[in-house]
Coordinates of C-alpha atoms in Angstrom, one line a residue:
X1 CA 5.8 2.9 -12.2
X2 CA 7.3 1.1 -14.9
X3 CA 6.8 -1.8 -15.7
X4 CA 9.4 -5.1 -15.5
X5 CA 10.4 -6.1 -18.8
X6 CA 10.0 -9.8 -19.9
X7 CA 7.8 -12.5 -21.7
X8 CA 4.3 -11.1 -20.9
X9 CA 1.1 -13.5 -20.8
X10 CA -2.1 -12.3 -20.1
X11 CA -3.9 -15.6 -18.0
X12 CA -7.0 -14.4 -17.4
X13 CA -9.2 -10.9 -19.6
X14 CA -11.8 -8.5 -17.7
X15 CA -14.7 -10.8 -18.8
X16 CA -13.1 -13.9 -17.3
X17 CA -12.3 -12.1 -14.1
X18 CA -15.5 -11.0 -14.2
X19 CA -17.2 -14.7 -13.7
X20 CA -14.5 -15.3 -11.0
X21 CA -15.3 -12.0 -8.9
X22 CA -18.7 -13.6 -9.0
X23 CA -18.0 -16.6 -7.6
X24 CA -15.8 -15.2 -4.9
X25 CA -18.7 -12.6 -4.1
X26 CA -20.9 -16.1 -4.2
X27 CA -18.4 -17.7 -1.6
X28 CA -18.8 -14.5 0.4
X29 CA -22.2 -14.3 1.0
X30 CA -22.3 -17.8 2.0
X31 CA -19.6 -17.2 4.5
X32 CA -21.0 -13.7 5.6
X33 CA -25.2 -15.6 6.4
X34 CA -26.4 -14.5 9.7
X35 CA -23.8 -11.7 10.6
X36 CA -24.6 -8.8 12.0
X37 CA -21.7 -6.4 11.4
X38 CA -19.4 -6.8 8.5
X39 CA -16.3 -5.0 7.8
X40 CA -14.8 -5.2 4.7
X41 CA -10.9 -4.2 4.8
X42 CA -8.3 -3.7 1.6
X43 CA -5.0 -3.9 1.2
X44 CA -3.5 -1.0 -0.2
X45 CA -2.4 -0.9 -3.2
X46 CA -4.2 -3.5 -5.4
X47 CA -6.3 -5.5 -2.5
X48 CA -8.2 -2.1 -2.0
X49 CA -10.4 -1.9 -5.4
X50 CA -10.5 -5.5 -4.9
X51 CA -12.4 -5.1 -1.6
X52 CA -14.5 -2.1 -3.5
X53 CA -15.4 -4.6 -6.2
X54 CA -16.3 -7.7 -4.0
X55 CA -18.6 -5.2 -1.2
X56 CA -20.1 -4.0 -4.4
X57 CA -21.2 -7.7 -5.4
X58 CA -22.3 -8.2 -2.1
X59 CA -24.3 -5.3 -2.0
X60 CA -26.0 -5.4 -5.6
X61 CA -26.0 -9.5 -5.9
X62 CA -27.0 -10.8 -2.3
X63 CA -28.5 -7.7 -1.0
X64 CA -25.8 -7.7 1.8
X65 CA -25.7 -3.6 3.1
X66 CA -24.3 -1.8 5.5
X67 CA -20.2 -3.0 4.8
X68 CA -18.2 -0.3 5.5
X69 CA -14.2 -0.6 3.7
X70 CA -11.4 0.2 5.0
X71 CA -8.0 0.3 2.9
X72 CA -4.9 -1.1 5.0
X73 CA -1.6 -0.1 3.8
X74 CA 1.0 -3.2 4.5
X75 CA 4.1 -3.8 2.4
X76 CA 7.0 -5.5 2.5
X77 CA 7.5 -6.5 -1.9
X78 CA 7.2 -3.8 -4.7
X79 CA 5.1 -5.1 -7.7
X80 CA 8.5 -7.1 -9.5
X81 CA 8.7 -9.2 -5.5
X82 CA 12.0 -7.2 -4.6
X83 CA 12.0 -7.2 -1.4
X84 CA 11.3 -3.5 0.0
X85 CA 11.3 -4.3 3.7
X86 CA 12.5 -6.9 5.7
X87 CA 9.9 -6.8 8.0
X88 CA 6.5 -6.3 6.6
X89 CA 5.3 -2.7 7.1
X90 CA 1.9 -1.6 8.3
X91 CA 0.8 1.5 8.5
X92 CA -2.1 3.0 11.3
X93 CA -4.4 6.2 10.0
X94 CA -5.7 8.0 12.6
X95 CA -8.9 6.6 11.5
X96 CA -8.4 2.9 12.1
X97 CA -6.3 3.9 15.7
X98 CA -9.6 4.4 16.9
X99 CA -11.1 1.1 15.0
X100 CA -13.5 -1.1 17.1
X101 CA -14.5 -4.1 15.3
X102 CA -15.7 -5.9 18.7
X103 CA -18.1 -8.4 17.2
X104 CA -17.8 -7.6 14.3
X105 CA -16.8 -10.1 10.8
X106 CA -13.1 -8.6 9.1
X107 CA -13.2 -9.7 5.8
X108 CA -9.8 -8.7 4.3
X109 CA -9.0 -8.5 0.9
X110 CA -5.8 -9.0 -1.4
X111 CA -4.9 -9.6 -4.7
X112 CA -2.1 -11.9 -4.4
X113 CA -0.6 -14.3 -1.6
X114 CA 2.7 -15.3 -2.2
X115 CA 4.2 -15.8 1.0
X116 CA 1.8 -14.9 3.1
X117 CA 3.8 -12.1 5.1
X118 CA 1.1 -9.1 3.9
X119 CA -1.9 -11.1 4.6
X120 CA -0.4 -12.1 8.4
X121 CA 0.7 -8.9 9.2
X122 CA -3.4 -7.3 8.1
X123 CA -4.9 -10.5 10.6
X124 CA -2.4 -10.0 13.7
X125 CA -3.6 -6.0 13.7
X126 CA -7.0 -6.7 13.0
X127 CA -7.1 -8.7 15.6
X128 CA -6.2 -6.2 17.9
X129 CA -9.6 -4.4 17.3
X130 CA -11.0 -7.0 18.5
X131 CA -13.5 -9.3 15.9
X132 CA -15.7 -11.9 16.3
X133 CA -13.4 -13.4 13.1
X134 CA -11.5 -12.7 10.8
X135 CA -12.1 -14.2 6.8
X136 CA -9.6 -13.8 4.0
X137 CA -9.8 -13.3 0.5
X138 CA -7.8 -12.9 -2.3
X139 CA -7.6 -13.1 -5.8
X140 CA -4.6 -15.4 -6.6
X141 CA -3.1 -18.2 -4.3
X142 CA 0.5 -18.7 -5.6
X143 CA 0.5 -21.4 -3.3
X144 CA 4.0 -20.9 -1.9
X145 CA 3.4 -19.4 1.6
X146 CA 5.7 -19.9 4.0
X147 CA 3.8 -18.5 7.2
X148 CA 0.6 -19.9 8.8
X149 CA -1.7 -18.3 6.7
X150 CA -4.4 -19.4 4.0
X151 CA -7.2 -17.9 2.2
X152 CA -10.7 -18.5 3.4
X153 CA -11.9 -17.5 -0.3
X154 CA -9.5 -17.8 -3.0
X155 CA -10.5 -16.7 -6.7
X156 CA -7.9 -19.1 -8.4
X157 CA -4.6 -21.1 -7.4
X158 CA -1.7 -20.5 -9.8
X159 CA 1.6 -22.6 -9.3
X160 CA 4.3 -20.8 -11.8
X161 CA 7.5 -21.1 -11.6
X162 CA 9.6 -19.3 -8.9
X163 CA 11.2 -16.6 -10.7
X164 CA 8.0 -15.8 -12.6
X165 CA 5.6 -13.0 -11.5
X166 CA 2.0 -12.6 -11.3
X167 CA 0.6 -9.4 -12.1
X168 CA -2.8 -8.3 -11.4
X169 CA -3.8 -5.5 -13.5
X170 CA -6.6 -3.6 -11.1
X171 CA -8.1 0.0 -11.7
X172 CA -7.3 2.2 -10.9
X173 CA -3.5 1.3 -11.1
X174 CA -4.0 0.1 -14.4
X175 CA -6.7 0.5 -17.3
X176 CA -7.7 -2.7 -17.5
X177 CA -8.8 -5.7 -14.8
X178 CA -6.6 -8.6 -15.8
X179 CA -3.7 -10.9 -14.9
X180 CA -1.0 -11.4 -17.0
X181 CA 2.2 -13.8 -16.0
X182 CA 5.5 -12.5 -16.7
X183 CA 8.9 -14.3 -17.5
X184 CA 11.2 -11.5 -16.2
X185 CA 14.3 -11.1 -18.9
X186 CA 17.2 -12.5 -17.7
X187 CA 20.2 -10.4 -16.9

């Protein structure tokens, strides 16, 4: 993919990401005390590693185990928010058609909400398998949804303007963990 050309500012480096994965793993295990069975589910592309990163910190830092991750494609805006779909896409493996997450805690995971159509669309299938609840977490609150949604655990809050982007740089999809803010050219 290439990517948009513009004014490009990286916000936030790998180290400073670093201390904020931390604290959202921190906010995690709080949330996550006393439950039984955990399922951690990402969505695909960018939420995925995300969800690999946080289980990880849960695993090594709180001593949380057993989290099995699922990856959840949904999509409805390519990386530069053109719309690809007018109504958000999900789409069912074979392996989560036969998902059961009866009392069980979904904790799913994205990079950023913007409007809040990907994040809704994950919650209303998940909770078709049936869990005890349902937690969200993501990386970057843009703060303009416009559907009943909200993050449970929200890594930072960045109001930019409208026609800017925020782009979170997560390997695999790119070498380096960061978030840069981009002024798209005009033209």
């Amino acid at each position: 993919m290439d990517k948009q050309q513009g004014q490009r500012t990286c916000l936030y480096d790998t180290a400073d990401l670093d201390a904020v994965l931390a604290d959202m793993a921190r906010q995690a295990a709080g949330l996550l005390t006393g439950r039984k069975q955990i399922a951690i589910v990402g969505l695909l592309r960018r939420g995925a590693p995300l969800a690999e990163m946080l289980r990880d910190r849960l695993v090594r830092d709180y001593g949380i185990s057993n989290l099995p991750l699922y990856k959840l494609h949904v999509k409805r805006y390519a990386d530069d928010l053109t719309l690809l779909h007018p109504e958000t896409e999900l789409t069912e493996s074979a392996e989560q058609a036969t998902l059961d997450l009866t009392n069980a805690t979904a904790v799913v995971v994205d990079d950023v909400l913007y409007r809040g159509h990907s994040l809704l669309k994950a919650v209303e299938y998940l909770a078709g398998k049936n869990p005890l609840e349902i937690r969200t977490v993501v990386l970057v609150d843009r703060g303009v949804t416009l559907l009943p949604i909200r993050a449970d655990i929200t890594g930072m809050r960045l109001d930019v303007a409208p026609q800017d982007i925020i782009e979170c740089n997560v390997p695999p999809y790119e070498p380096e963990f960061k978030i840069d803010l981009l002024r798209p050219n005009k033209g």
